[in-house]
Amino acid sequence: MWLVGMDTRDEKGDPMTYILAIANQKGGVAKTTTVVSLGGALAKMGNEVLLVDLDAQANLTLSLGNDPNGAHGSIADVLLNSADIYSVSRQSGIEGIDLVPANQEMDLAERFLPIRQNYECILRDGLNGRQAYDFILLDCPPSMGAVTLNALNAAHMLIIPTQPEYFSAHALRNMMAATRKVRGQNNPDLVYRVLITMQDRRNRIHRELSEQILNTFGDGVFRTVIQLDTKLRESAVAGLPITHYRTTTRSTLQYNALAEELIQYVEETNQQADPEFI
Ligand SMILES: Nc1ncnc2c1ncn2[C@@H]1O[C@H](COP(=O)(O)OP(=O)(O)OP(=O)(O)O)[C@@H](O)[C@H]1O
Ligand SMILES: [Mg+2]
């Protein structure tokens, strides 16, 4: 585990879990692919990882070869019926990765969550106080509703995958507004990172827009860029993260680099927070 030897402990001295929300209201920008692939890379590095499917489409659940309607329940039971999140988690079949599945009941969650008291923080409370995992990755639906709001309130970091396409810029502005709102209410320490995905280096527009995103968001953009790789589609059909499907394909190397960049950031942040390092 990467946490070993580091002082990543909360006030009570318990090891900390780093929670990532992967969200963008724009559809098809590689949110789910990033959850599976980054999760795979982190697990291969020896971390214990929990992947949480928050989308009624259940693409995360399916892309790990799991049945969305399995007997153990789903994340909707946590959000709507106060079920314990660990009672609905299951082994994904991949070493180091557990999964909380989703199914169509998440459509109900989107509608009925706002009726519940303090509904924005139900997921955060459900994940609180459990240190079994080094990383928890939350796969959000392509909308900025009650479910995504729960993920942003539970997370330390919001990762916003985005394609270097013209219409993605508008969605990015909306995600920034959502981040500011969440910071101003229940989660003041939320940080964000834009992740450029599905980049085609041969495409001039892609190169120019990638440059513009870097210029606009500066340190708010991961240096690692995920380029187009058709093997990613194959790995989803095979029910495996790309990191476990093809160890040397381009996107495996890039998602490994992303995991390393993330871990370096978390280590540096923890050192700054630790008085011994100041
Ligand atoms: N780097 C890539 N190269 C090629 N194809 C990719 C890449 N990343 C993702 N894809 C493909 O693009 C499609 C959309 O990806 P994905 O389902 O991860 O997006 P999403 O943002 O989760 O979508 P939704 O908004 O519907 O939840 C999938 O078919 C996936 O295999
Ligand atoms: Mg998805």
PDB file of C-alpha atoms and ligand atoms in Angstrom:
ATOM      1  CA  MET A   1       0.000   0.000   0.000  1.00  0.00           C
ATOM      2  CA  TRP A   2       1.338   3.427  -0.874  1.00  0.00           C
ATOM      3  CA  LEU A   3       0.103   4.789   2.437  1.00  0.00           C
ATOM      4  CA  VAL A   4       2.561   2.668   4.417  1.00  0.00           C
ATOM      5  CA  GLY A   5       5.299   4.823   5.952  1.00  0.00           C
ATOM      6  CA  MET A   6       3.393   8.046   5.357  1.00  0.00           C
ATOM      7  CA  ASP A   7       1.622  10.017   8.018  1.00  0.00           C
ATOM      8  CA  THR A   8      -1.771   9.916   6.349  1.00  0.00           C
ATOM      9  CA  ARG A   9      -3.877   9.768   9.464  1.00  0.00           C
ATOM     10  CA  ASP A  10      -6.891  11.645  10.645  1.00  0.00           C
ATOM     11  CA  GLU A  11      -7.155  13.382  14.037  1.00  0.00           C
ATOM     12  CA  LYS A  12      -7.991  10.080  15.715  1.00  0.00           C
ATOM     13  CA  GLY A  13      -4.881   8.444  14.293  1.00  0.00           C
ATOM     14  CA  ASP A  14      -6.755   6.208  11.868  1.00  0.00           C
ATOM     15  CA  PRO A  15      -5.362   5.757   8.322  1.00  0.00           C
ATOM     16  CA  MET A  16      -7.157   7.995   5.823  1.00  0.00           C
ATOM     17  CA  THR A  17      -9.057   7.034   2.726  1.00  0.00           C
ATOM     18  CA  TYR A  18      -8.759   9.372  -0.279  1.00  0.00           C
ATOM     19  CA  ILE A  19     -12.105   9.840  -2.022  1.00  0.00           C
ATOM     20  CA  LEU A  20     -12.370  10.853  -5.697  1.00  0.00           C
ATOM     21  CA  ALA A  21     -15.569  11.902  -7.487  1.00  0.00           C
ATOM     22  CA  ILE A  22     -15.314  11.465 -11.269  1.00  0.00           C
ATOM     23  CA  ALA A  23     -17.974  13.754 -12.699  1.00  0.00           C
ATOM     24  CA  ASN A  24     -18.960  15.793 -15.721  1.00  0.00           C
ATOM     25  CA  GLN A  25     -22.518  16.612 -16.694  1.00  0.00           C
ATOM     26  CA  LYS A  26     -21.472  16.035 -20.295  1.00  0.00           C
ATOM     27  CA  GLY A  27     -22.079  12.453 -21.406  1.00  0.00           C
ATOM     28  CA  GLY A  28     -19.531  10.092 -22.959  1.00  0.00           C
ATOM     29  CA  VAL A  29     -16.371  11.902 -21.834  1.00  0.00           C
ATOM     30  CA  ALA A  30     -14.754   8.779 -20.252  1.00  0.00           C
ATOM     31  CA  LYS A  31     -15.953   9.128 -16.641  1.00  0.00           C
ATOM     32  CA  THR A  32     -16.626   5.409 -16.248  1.00  0.00           C
ATOM     33  CA  THR A  33     -13.539   4.453 -18.262  1.00  0.00           C
ATOM     34  CA  THR A  34     -11.435   6.632 -15.953  1.00  0.00           C
ATOM     35  CA  VAL A  35     -12.950   5.081 -12.801  1.00  0.00           C
ATOM     36  CA  VAL A  36     -12.214   1.539 -14.026  1.00  0.00           C
ATOM     37  CA  SER A  37      -8.771   2.298 -15.484  1.00  0.00           C
ATOM     38  CA  LEU A  38      -7.464   4.535 -12.682  1.00  0.00           C
ATOM     39  CA  GLY A  39      -8.909   2.064 -10.169  1.00  0.00           C
ATOM     40  CA  GLY A  40      -7.082  -0.743 -11.978  1.00  0.00           C
ATOM     41  CA  ALA A  41      -3.800   1.190 -11.967  1.00  0.00           C
ATOM     42  CA  LEU A  42      -4.092   2.023  -8.244  1.00  0.00           C
ATOM     43  CA  ALA A  43      -4.920  -1.605  -7.387  1.00  0.00           C
ATOM     44  CA  LYS A  44      -1.941  -2.879  -9.405  1.00  0.00           C
ATOM     45  CA  MET A  45       0.253  -0.577  -7.302  1.00  0.00           C
ATOM     46  CA  GLY A  46      -0.940  -2.458  -4.198  1.00  0.00           C
ATOM     47  CA  ASN A  47      -3.774  -0.209  -3.035  1.00  0.00           C
ATOM     48  CA  GLU A  48      -7.127  -1.385  -1.713  1.00  0.00           C
ATOM     49  CA  VAL A  49      -9.721   0.293  -3.939  1.00  0.00           C
ATOM     50  CA  LEU A  50     -13.512   0.652  -3.755  1.00  0.00           C
ATOM     51  CA  LEU A  51     -15.368   1.646  -6.938  1.00  0.00           C
ATOM     52  CA  VAL A  52     -18.883   3.025  -6.444  1.00  0.00           C
ATOM     53  CA  ASP A  53     -21.320   3.074  -9.373  1.00  0.00           C
ATOM     54  CA  LEU A  54     -23.723   6.012  -9.010  1.00  0.00           C
ATOM     55  CA  ASP A  55     -25.243   5.840 -12.496  1.00  0.00           C
ATOM     56  CA  ALA A  56     -28.563   4.157 -13.387  1.00  0.00           C
ATOM     57  CA  GLN A  57     -26.945   3.040 -16.672  1.00  0.00           C
ATOM     58  CA  ALA A  58     -24.738   0.774 -14.482  1.00  0.00           C
ATOM     59  CA  ASN A  59     -21.875   0.973 -17.003  1.00  0.00           C
ATOM     60  CA  LEU A  60     -19.241   0.629 -14.281  1.00  0.00           C
ATOM     61  CA  THR A  61     -20.958  -2.444 -12.827  1.00  0.00           C
ATOM     62  CA  LEU A  62     -21.270  -4.003 -16.295  1.00  0.00           C
ATOM     63  CA  SER A  63     -17.765  -3.126 -17.443  1.00  0.00           C
ATOM     64  CA  LEU A  64     -16.368  -5.128 -14.525  1.00  0.00           C
ATOM     65  CA  GLY A  65     -18.470  -8.094 -15.611  1.00  0.00           C
ATOM     66  CA  ASN A  66     -20.924  -7.780 -12.698  1.00  0.00           C
ATOM     67  CA  ASP A  67     -24.711  -8.202 -12.687  1.00  0.00           C
ATOM     68  CA  PRO A  68     -26.439  -4.896 -11.761  1.00  0.00           C
ATOM     69  CA  ASN A  69     -29.356  -6.825 -10.255  1.00  0.00           C
ATOM     70  CA  GLY A  70     -27.304  -9.180  -8.098  1.00  0.00           C
ATOM     71  CA  ALA A  71     -28.718 -10.330  -4.767  1.00  0.00           C
ATOM     72  CA  HIS A  72     -26.680  -7.993  -2.560  1.00  0.00           C
ATOM     73  CA  GLY A  73     -28.497  -4.753  -3.344  1.00  0.00           C
ATOM     74  CA  SER A  74     -27.099  -1.569  -4.821  1.00  0.00           C
ATOM     75  CA  ILE A  75     -26.017   1.983  -4.052  1.00  0.00           C
ATOM     76  CA  ALA A  76     -29.696   3.041  -4.342  1.00  0.00           C
ATOM     77  CA  ASP A  77     -30.372   1.132  -1.081  1.00  0.00           C
ATOM     78  CA  VAL A  78     -27.751   3.318   0.615  1.00  0.00           C
ATOM     79  CA  LEU A  79     -29.092   6.603  -0.727  1.00  0.00           C
ATOM     80  CA  LEU A  80     -32.801   5.849  -0.313  1.00  0.00           C
ATOM     81  CA  ASN A  81     -33.054   3.309   2.515  1.00  0.00           C
ATOM     82  CA  SER A  82     -29.996   4.080   4.679  1.00  0.00           C
ATOM     83  CA  ALA A  83     -28.449   0.655   3.990  1.00  0.00           C
ATOM     84  CA  ASP A  84     -24.846   0.265   5.114  1.00  0.00           C
ATOM     85  CA  ILE A  85     -22.627   0.836   2.065  1.00  0.00           C
ATOM     86  CA  TYR A  86     -20.413  -2.088   3.064  1.00  0.00           C
ATOM     87  CA  SER A  87     -23.404  -4.422   3.125  1.00  0.00           C
ATOM     88  CA  VAL A  88     -23.965  -3.774  -0.593  1.00  0.00           C
ATOM     89  CA  SER A  89     -20.307  -3.882  -1.663  1.00  0.00           C
ATOM     90  CA  ARG A  90     -18.896  -7.001  -3.254  1.00  0.00           C
ATOM     91  CA  GLN A  91     -15.598  -8.311  -4.575  1.00  0.00           C
ATOM     92  CA  SER A  92     -15.290  -7.282  -8.197  1.00  0.00           C
ATOM     93  CA  GLY A  93     -13.368 -10.387  -9.202  1.00  0.00           C
ATOM     94  CA  ILE A  94     -10.191  -8.295  -9.589  1.00  0.00           C
ATOM     95  CA  GLU A  95      -7.603  -8.355  -6.831  1.00  0.00           C
ATOM     96  CA  GLY A  96      -7.668  -5.227  -4.679  1.00  0.00           C
ATOM     97  CA  ILE A  97     -10.924  -3.890  -6.156  1.00  0.00           C
ATOM     98  CA  ASP A  98     -14.340  -4.003  -4.492  1.00  0.00           C
ATOM     99  CA  LEU A  99     -17.477  -2.703  -6.174  1.00  0.00           C
ATOM    100  CA  VAL A 100     -20.722  -1.093  -5.034  1.00  0.00           C
ATOM    101  CA  PRO A 101     -23.051  -1.736  -7.985  1.00  0.00           C
ATOM    102  CA  ALA A 102     -25.833   0.425  -9.371  1.00  0.00           C
ATOM    103  CA  ASN A 103     -29.007  -0.417 -11.240  1.00  0.00           C
ATOM    104  CA  GLN A 104     -32.096   1.348 -12.585  1.00  0.00           C
ATOM    105  CA  GLU A 105     -33.259   2.171  -9.053  1.00  0.00           C
ATOM    106  CA  MET A 106     -30.798   5.054  -9.242  1.00  0.00           C
ATOM    107  CA  ASP A 107     -33.399   6.857 -11.352  1.00  0.00           C
ATOM    108  CA  LEU A 108     -35.595   6.806  -8.232  1.00  0.00           C
ATOM    109  CA  ALA A 109     -32.701   8.080  -6.124  1.00  0.00           C
ATOM    110  CA  GLU A 110     -32.319  11.109  -8.369  1.00  0.00           C
ATOM    111  CA  ARG A 111     -36.026  11.901  -7.908  1.00  0.00           C
ATOM    112  CA  PHE A 112     -36.581  11.084  -4.252  1.00  0.00           C
ATOM    113  CA  LEU A 113     -33.247  11.973  -2.622  1.00  0.00           C
ATOM    114  CA  PRO A 114     -34.112  15.666  -2.229  1.00  0.00           C
ATOM    115  CA  ILE A 115     -37.036  14.707   0.016  1.00  0.00           C
ATOM    116  CA  ARG A 116     -34.631  13.306   2.625  1.00  0.00           C
ATOM    117  CA  GLN A 117     -33.183  15.485   5.351  1.00  0.00           C
ATOM    118  CA  ASN A 118     -29.597  16.659   4.698  1.00  0.00           C
ATOM    119  CA  TYR A 119     -29.771  14.706   1.466  1.00  0.00           C
ATOM    120  CA  GLU A 120     -26.570  16.250   0.061  1.00  0.00           C
ATOM    121  CA  CYS A 121     -24.457  14.445   2.665  1.00  0.00           C
ATOM    122  CA  ILE A 122     -25.967  10.945   2.751  1.00  0.00           C
ATOM    123  CA  LEU A 123     -23.132   9.386   0.732  1.00  0.00           C
ATOM    124  CA  ARG A 124     -20.450  11.192   2.743  1.00  0.00           C
ATOM    125  CA  ASP A 125     -21.987   9.921   6.001  1.00  0.00           C
ATOM    126  CA  GLY A 126     -22.242   6.419   4.555  1.00  0.00           C
ATOM    127  CA  LEU A 127     -18.520   6.372   3.683  1.00  0.00           C
ATOM    128  CA  ASN A 128     -17.401   8.055   6.889  1.00  0.00           C
ATOM    129  CA  GLY A 129     -15.260   6.324   9.480  1.00  0.00           C
ATOM    130  CA  ARG A 130     -14.327   3.324   7.322  1.00  0.00           C
ATOM    131  CA  GLN A 131     -10.642   2.956   6.641  1.00  0.00           C
ATOM    132  CA  ALA A 132     -10.632  -0.345   4.793  1.00  0.00           C
ATOM    133  CA  TYR A 133      -9.699   1.333   1.493  1.00  0.00           C
ATOM    134  CA  ASP A 134      -6.823   3.523   0.334  1.00  0.00           C
ATOM    135  CA  PHE A 135      -8.939   5.021  -2.466  1.00  0.00           C
ATOM    136  CA  ILE A 136     -12.665   5.257  -3.149  1.00  0.00           C
ATOM    137  CA  LEU A 137     -13.698   6.286  -6.701  1.00  0.00           C
ATOM    138  CA  LEU A 138     -17.238   7.529  -7.309  1.00  0.00           C
ATOM    139  CA  ASP A 139     -18.572   7.148 -10.885  1.00  0.00           C
ATOM    140  CA  CYS A 140     -21.194   9.886 -11.396  1.00  0.00           C
ATOM    141  CA  PRO A 141     -24.084  10.026 -13.884  1.00  0.00           C
ATOM    142  CA  PRO A 142     -23.905  12.604 -16.726  1.00  0.00           C
ATOM    143  CA  SER A 143     -25.984  15.219 -14.883  1.00  0.00           C
ATOM    144  CA  MET A 144     -25.550  17.778 -12.144  1.00  0.00           C
ATOM    145  CA  GLY A 145     -28.392  16.492  -9.923  1.00  0.00           C
ATOM    146  CA  ALA A 146     -28.812  15.253  -6.357  1.00  0.00           C
ATOM    147  CA  VAL A 147     -26.647  12.146  -6.888  1.00  0.00           C
ATOM    148  CA  THR A 148     -23.637  14.003  -8.287  1.00  0.00           C
ATOM    149  CA  LEU A 149     -24.033  16.591  -5.514  1.00  0.00           C
ATOM    150  CA  ASN A 150     -23.730  13.760  -2.978  1.00  0.00           C
ATOM    151  CA  ALA A 151     -20.506  12.602  -4.643  1.00  0.00           C
ATOM    152  CA  LEU A 152     -19.006  16.116  -4.643  1.00  0.00           C
ATOM    153  CA  ASN A 153     -19.796  16.486  -0.945  1.00  0.00           C
ATOM    154  CA  ALA A 154     -18.193  13.130  -0.119  1.00  0.00           C
ATOM    155  CA  ALA A 155     -14.985  13.701  -2.137  1.00  0.00           C
ATOM    156  CA  HIS A 156     -11.547  15.125  -1.417  1.00  0.00           C
ATOM    157  CA  MET A 157     -10.974  15.639  -5.149  1.00  0.00           C
ATOM    158  CA  LEU A 158     -13.281  16.064  -8.135  1.00  0.00           C
ATOM    159  CA  ILE A 159     -11.798  14.712 -11.376  1.00  0.00           C
ATOM    160  CA  ILE A 160     -13.489  16.209 -14.448  1.00  0.00           C
ATOM    161  CA  PRO A 161     -12.729  14.145 -17.551  1.00  0.00           C
ATOM    162  CA  THR A 162     -13.156  16.240 -20.671  1.00  0.00           C
ATOM    163  CA  GLN A 163     -12.572  15.790 -24.360  1.00  0.00           C
ATOM    164  CA  PRO A 164     -10.674  18.585 -26.118  1.00  0.00           C
ATOM    165  CA  GLU A 165     -13.810  19.459 -28.108  1.00  0.00           C
ATOM    166  CA  TYR A 166     -15.557  22.803 -28.495  1.00  0.00           C
ATOM    167  CA  PHE A 167     -18.788  21.916 -26.639  1.00  0.00           C
ATOM    168  CA  SER A 168     -16.899  20.494 -23.665  1.00  0.00           C
ATOM    169  CA  ALA A 169     -15.740  23.970 -22.647  1.00  0.00           C
ATOM    170  CA  HIS A 170     -19.269  25.005 -21.723  1.00  0.00           C
ATOM    171  CA  ALA A 171     -19.762  21.907 -19.549  1.00  0.00           C
ATOM    172  CA  LEU A 172     -16.467  22.728 -17.803  1.00  0.00           C
ATOM    173  CA  ARG A 173     -17.784  26.160 -16.824  1.00  0.00           C
ATOM    174  CA  ASN A 174     -20.848  24.536 -15.250  1.00  0.00           C
ATOM    175  CA  MET A 175     -18.673  22.062 -13.342  1.00  0.00           C
ATOM    176  CA  MET A 176     -16.605  24.968 -11.967  1.00  0.00           C
ATOM    177  CA  ALA A 177     -19.793  26.675 -10.789  1.00  0.00           C
ATOM    178  CA  ALA A 178     -20.897  23.436  -9.072  1.00  0.00           C
ATOM    179  CA  THR A 179     -17.486  23.126  -7.391  1.00  0.00           C
ATOM    180  CA  ARG A 180     -17.709  26.679  -6.027  1.00  0.00           C
ATOM    181  CA  LYS A 181     -21.211  26.010  -4.720  1.00  0.00           C
ATOM    182  CA  VAL A 182     -20.189  22.798  -2.932  1.00  0.00           C
ATOM    183  CA  ARG A 183     -17.124  24.522  -1.432  1.00  0.00           C
ATOM    184  CA  GLY A 184     -19.333  27.315  -0.146  1.00  0.00           C
ATOM    185  CA  GLN A 185     -21.740  24.895   1.521  1.00  0.00           C
ATOM    186  CA  ASN A 186     -20.654  21.515   2.885  1.00  0.00           C
ATOM    187  CA  ASN A 187     -17.193  20.705   1.503  1.00  0.00           C
ATOM    188  CA  PRO A 188     -14.831  23.723   1.681  1.00  0.00           C
ATOM    189  CA  ASP A 189     -11.677  21.653   0.995  1.00  0.00           C
ATOM    190  CA  LEU A 190     -12.848  20.106  -2.285  1.00  0.00           C
ATOM    191  CA  VAL A 191     -10.141  20.374  -4.968  1.00  0.00           C
ATOM    192  CA  TYR A 192     -10.659  19.717  -8.664  1.00  0.00           C
ATOM    193  CA  ARG A 193      -8.508  18.488 -11.529  1.00  0.00           C
ATOM    194  CA  VAL A 194      -9.502  18.512 -15.202  1.00  0.00           C
ATOM    195  CA  LEU A 195      -8.401  15.361 -17.058  1.00  0.00           C
ATOM    196  CA  ILE A 196      -8.055  15.611 -20.833  1.00  0.00           C
ATOM    197  CA  THR A 197      -9.352  12.363 -22.344  1.00  0.00           C
ATOM    198  CA  MET A 198      -9.764  10.769 -25.778  1.00  0.00           C
ATOM    199  CA  GLN A 199      -7.254  13.163 -27.257  1.00  0.00           C
ATOM    200  CA  ASP A 200      -6.312  12.627 -30.901  1.00  0.00           C
ATOM    201  CA  ARG A 201      -2.815  14.088 -31.282  1.00  0.00           C
ATOM    202  CA  ARG A 202      -3.176  14.166 -35.089  1.00  0.00           C
ATOM    203  CA  ASN A 203      -6.203  16.449 -34.819  1.00  0.00           C
ATOM    204  CA  ARG A 204      -5.248  20.153 -34.865  1.00  0.00           C
ATOM    205  CA  ILE A 205      -8.387  21.232 -32.973  1.00  0.00           C
ATOM    206  CA  HIS A 206      -7.648  18.692 -30.241  1.00  0.00           C
ATOM    207  CA  ARG A 207      -4.101  19.996 -29.863  1.00  0.00           C
ATOM    208  CA  GLU A 208      -5.234  23.630 -29.765  1.00  0.00           C
ATOM    209  CA  LEU A 209      -8.083  23.065 -27.314  1.00  0.00           C
ATOM    210  CA  SER A 210      -5.836  20.965 -25.022  1.00  0.00           C
ATOM    211  CA  GLU A 211      -3.418  23.905 -24.982  1.00  0.00           C
ATOM    212  CA  GLN A 212      -6.275  26.308 -24.170  1.00  0.00           C
ATOM    213  CA  ILE A 213      -7.534  24.138 -21.299  1.00  0.00           C
ATOM    214  CA  LEU A 214      -4.009  24.097 -19.850  1.00  0.00           C
ATOM    215  CA  ASN A 215      -3.685  27.866 -20.207  1.00  0.00           C
ATOM    216  CA  THR A 216      -7.088  28.481 -18.612  1.00  0.00           C
ATOM    217  CA  PHE A 217      -6.918  26.043 -15.699  1.00  0.00           C
ATOM    218  CA  GLY A 218      -3.152  25.827 -15.080  1.00  0.00           C
ATOM    219  CA  ASP A 219      -2.432  23.595 -12.076  1.00  0.00           C
ATOM    220  CA  GLY A 220      -6.095  22.545 -12.118  1.00  0.00           C
ATOM    221  CA  VAL A 221      -5.294  20.217 -15.047  1.00  0.00           C
ATOM    222  CA  PHE A 222      -3.558  16.850 -14.736  1.00  0.00           C
ATOM    223  CA  ARG A 223      -0.278  16.875 -16.724  1.00  0.00           C
ATOM    224  CA  THR A 224      -1.126  13.331 -17.834  1.00  0.00           C
ATOM    225  CA  VAL A 225      -3.311  13.264 -20.965  1.00  0.00           C
ATOM    226  CA  ILE A 226      -5.318  10.207 -22.005  1.00  0.00           C
ATOM    227  CA  GLN A 227      -5.173   9.689 -25.776  1.00  0.00           C
ATOM    228  CA  LEU A 228      -7.498   7.682 -27.987  1.00  0.00           C
ATOM    229  CA  ASP A 229      -7.015   3.927 -27.631  1.00  0.00           C
ATOM    230  CA  THR A 230      -9.460   1.436 -29.161  1.00  0.00           C
ATOM    231  CA  LYS A 231      -8.235  -1.238 -26.720  1.00  0.00           C
ATOM    232  CA  LEU A 232     -10.312   0.537 -24.043  1.00  0.00           C
ATOM    233  CA  ARG A 233     -13.520  -0.588 -25.711  1.00  0.00           C
ATOM    234  CA  GLU A 234     -12.233  -4.161 -25.950  1.00  0.00           C
ATOM    235  CA  SER A 235     -11.320  -4.243 -22.262  1.00  0.00           C
ATOM    236  CA  ALA A 236     -14.868  -3.183 -21.256  1.00  0.00           C
ATOM    237  CA  VAL A 237     -16.284  -6.072 -23.302  1.00  0.00           C
ATOM    238  CA  ALA A 238     -13.791  -8.407 -21.610  1.00  0.00           C
ATOM    239  CA  GLY A 239     -14.980  -7.143 -18.180  1.00  0.00           C
ATOM    240  CA  LEU A 240     -11.484  -5.999 -17.167  1.00  0.00           C
ATOM    241  CA  PRO A 241      -9.736  -2.693 -16.462  1.00  0.00           C
ATOM    242  CA  ILE A 242      -7.356  -1.852 -19.315  1.00  0.00           C
ATOM    243  CA  THR A 243      -4.479  -2.159 -16.830  1.00  0.00           C
ATOM    244  CA  HIS A 244      -5.405  -5.827 -16.391  1.00  0.00           C
ATOM    245  CA  TYR A 245      -6.320  -6.463 -20.047  1.00  0.00           C
ATOM    246  CA  ARG A 246      -3.228  -5.136 -21.865  1.00  0.00           C
ATOM    247  CA  THR A 247      -0.259  -4.144 -19.726  1.00  0.00           C
ATOM    248  CA  THR A 248       1.609  -2.217 -22.417  1.00  0.00           C
ATOM    249  CA  THR A 249      -1.083  -0.512 -24.488  1.00  0.00           C
ATOM    250  CA  ARG A 250      -0.978   3.287 -24.653  1.00  0.00           C
ATOM    251  CA  SER A 251      -3.918   3.932 -22.327  1.00  0.00           C
ATOM    252  CA  THR A 252      -2.565   1.530 -19.680  1.00  0.00           C
ATOM    253  CA  LEU A 253       0.691   3.481 -19.591  1.00  0.00           C
ATOM    254  CA  GLN A 254      -1.233   6.766 -19.434  1.00  0.00           C
ATOM    255  CA  TYR A 255      -3.596   5.651 -16.658  1.00  0.00           C
ATOM    256  CA  ASN A 256      -0.555   4.335 -14.727  1.00  0.00           C
ATOM    257  CA  ALA A 257       1.036   7.774 -15.135  1.00  0.00           C
ATOM    258  CA  LEU A 258      -2.206   9.383 -13.925  1.00  0.00           C
ATOM    259  CA  ALA A 259      -2.196   7.170 -10.802  1.00  0.00           C
ATOM    260  CA  GLU A 260       1.404   8.198 -10.110  1.00  0.00           C
ATOM    261  CA  GLU A 261       0.584  11.896 -10.586  1.00  0.00           C
ATOM    262  CA  LEU A 262      -2.377  11.559  -8.220  1.00  0.00           C
ATOM    263  CA  ILE A 263      -0.370   9.734  -5.551  1.00  0.00           C
ATOM    264  CA  GLN A 264       2.372  12.355  -5.734  1.00  0.00           C
ATOM    265  CA  TYR A 265      -0.222  15.095  -5.228  1.00  0.00           C
ATOM    266  CA  VAL A 266      -1.789  13.304  -2.240  1.00  0.00           C
ATOM    267  CA  GLU A 267       1.651  12.721  -0.669  1.00  0.00           C
ATOM    268  CA  GLU A 268       2.631  16.375  -1.091  1.00  0.00           C
ATOM    269  CA  THR A 269      -0.689  17.575   0.322  1.00  0.00           C
ATOM    270  CA  ASN A 270      -0.334  15.310   3.343  1.00  0.00           C
ATOM    271  CA  GLN A 271       3.222  16.502   3.965  1.00  0.00           C
ATOM    272  CA  GLN A 272       2.093  20.126   3.878  1.00  0.00           C
ATOM    273  CA  ALA A 273      -0.673  19.319   6.364  1.00  0.00           C
ATOM    274  CA  ASP A 274       1.789  17.573   8.676  1.00  0.00           C
ATOM    275  CA  PRO A 275       3.528  20.044  11.058  1.00  0.00           C
ATOM    276  CA  GLU A 276       6.707  17.904  11.002  1.00  0.00           C
ATOM    277  CA  PHE A 277       7.231  18.837   7.362  1.00  0.00           C
ATOM    278  CA  ILE A 278       6.629  22.570   7.727  1.00  0.00           C
TER     279      ILE A 278
HETATM  280  N1  LIG B   1      -9.207   7.072 -24.441  1.00  0.00           N
HETATM  281  C1  LIG B   1     -10.220   6.494 -25.122  1.00  0.00           C
HETATM  282  N2  LIG B   1     -10.030   6.064 -26.387  1.00  0.00           N
HETATM  283  C2  LIG B   1     -11.034   5.481 -27.088  1.00  0.00           C
HETATM  284  N3  LIG B   1     -12.251   5.248 -26.587  1.00  0.00           N
HETATM  285  C3  LIG B   1     -12.508   5.649 -25.323  1.00  0.00           C
HETATM  286  C4  LIG B   1     -11.518   6.298 -24.528  1.00  0.00           C
HETATM  287  N4  LIG B   1     -12.049   6.571 -23.317  1.00  0.00           N
HETATM  288  C5  LIG B   1     -13.324   6.134 -23.372  1.00  0.00           C
HETATM  289  N5  LIG B   1     -13.605   5.582 -24.567  1.00  0.00           N
HETATM  290  C6  LIG B   1     -14.904   5.029 -25.032  1.00  0.00           C
HETATM  291  O1  LIG B   1     -15.832   6.096 -25.107  1.00  0.00           O
HETATM  292  C7  LIG B   1     -17.130   5.659 -24.708  1.00  0.00           C
HETATM  293  C8  LIG B   1     -17.641   6.527 -23.559  1.00  0.00           C
HETATM  294  O2  LIG B   1     -16.826   6.310 -22.429  1.00  0.00           O
HETATM  295  P1  LIG B   1     -17.432   6.223 -20.957  1.00  0.00           P
HETATM  296  O3  LIG B   1     -18.602   5.293 -20.915  1.00  0.00           O
HETATM  297  O4  LIG B   1     -16.310   5.956 -20.029  1.00  0.00           O
HETATM  298  O5  LIG B   1     -17.942   7.718 -20.783  1.00  0.00           O
HETATM  299  P2  LIG B   1     -18.880   8.316 -19.628  1.00  0.00           P
HETATM  300  O6  LIG B   1     -18.467   9.734 -19.452  1.00  0.00           O
HETATM  301  O7  LIG B   1     -18.847   7.446 -18.435  1.00  0.00           O
HETATM  302  O8  LIG B   1     -20.316   8.219 -20.313  1.00  0.00           O
HETATM  303  P3  LIG B   1     -21.734   8.530 -19.607  1.00  0.00           P
HETATM  304  O9  LIG B   1     -21.827  10.012 -19.539  1.00  0.00           O
HETATM  305  O10 LIG B   1     -22.752   7.893 -20.512  1.00  0.00           O
HETATM  306  O11 LIG B   1     -21.693   7.909 -18.235  1.00  0.00           O
HETATM  307  C9  LIG B   1     -16.979   4.188 -24.328  1.00  0.00           C
HETATM  308  O12 LIG B   1     -17.347   3.398 -25.426  1.00  0.00           O
HETATM  309  C10 LIG B   1     -15.489   4.025 -24.047  1.00  0.00           C
HETATM  310  O13 LIG B   1     -15.010   2.712 -24.311  1.00  0.00           O
HETATM  311 MG    MG B   2     -20.433   6.578 -17.329  1.00  0.00          MG
END
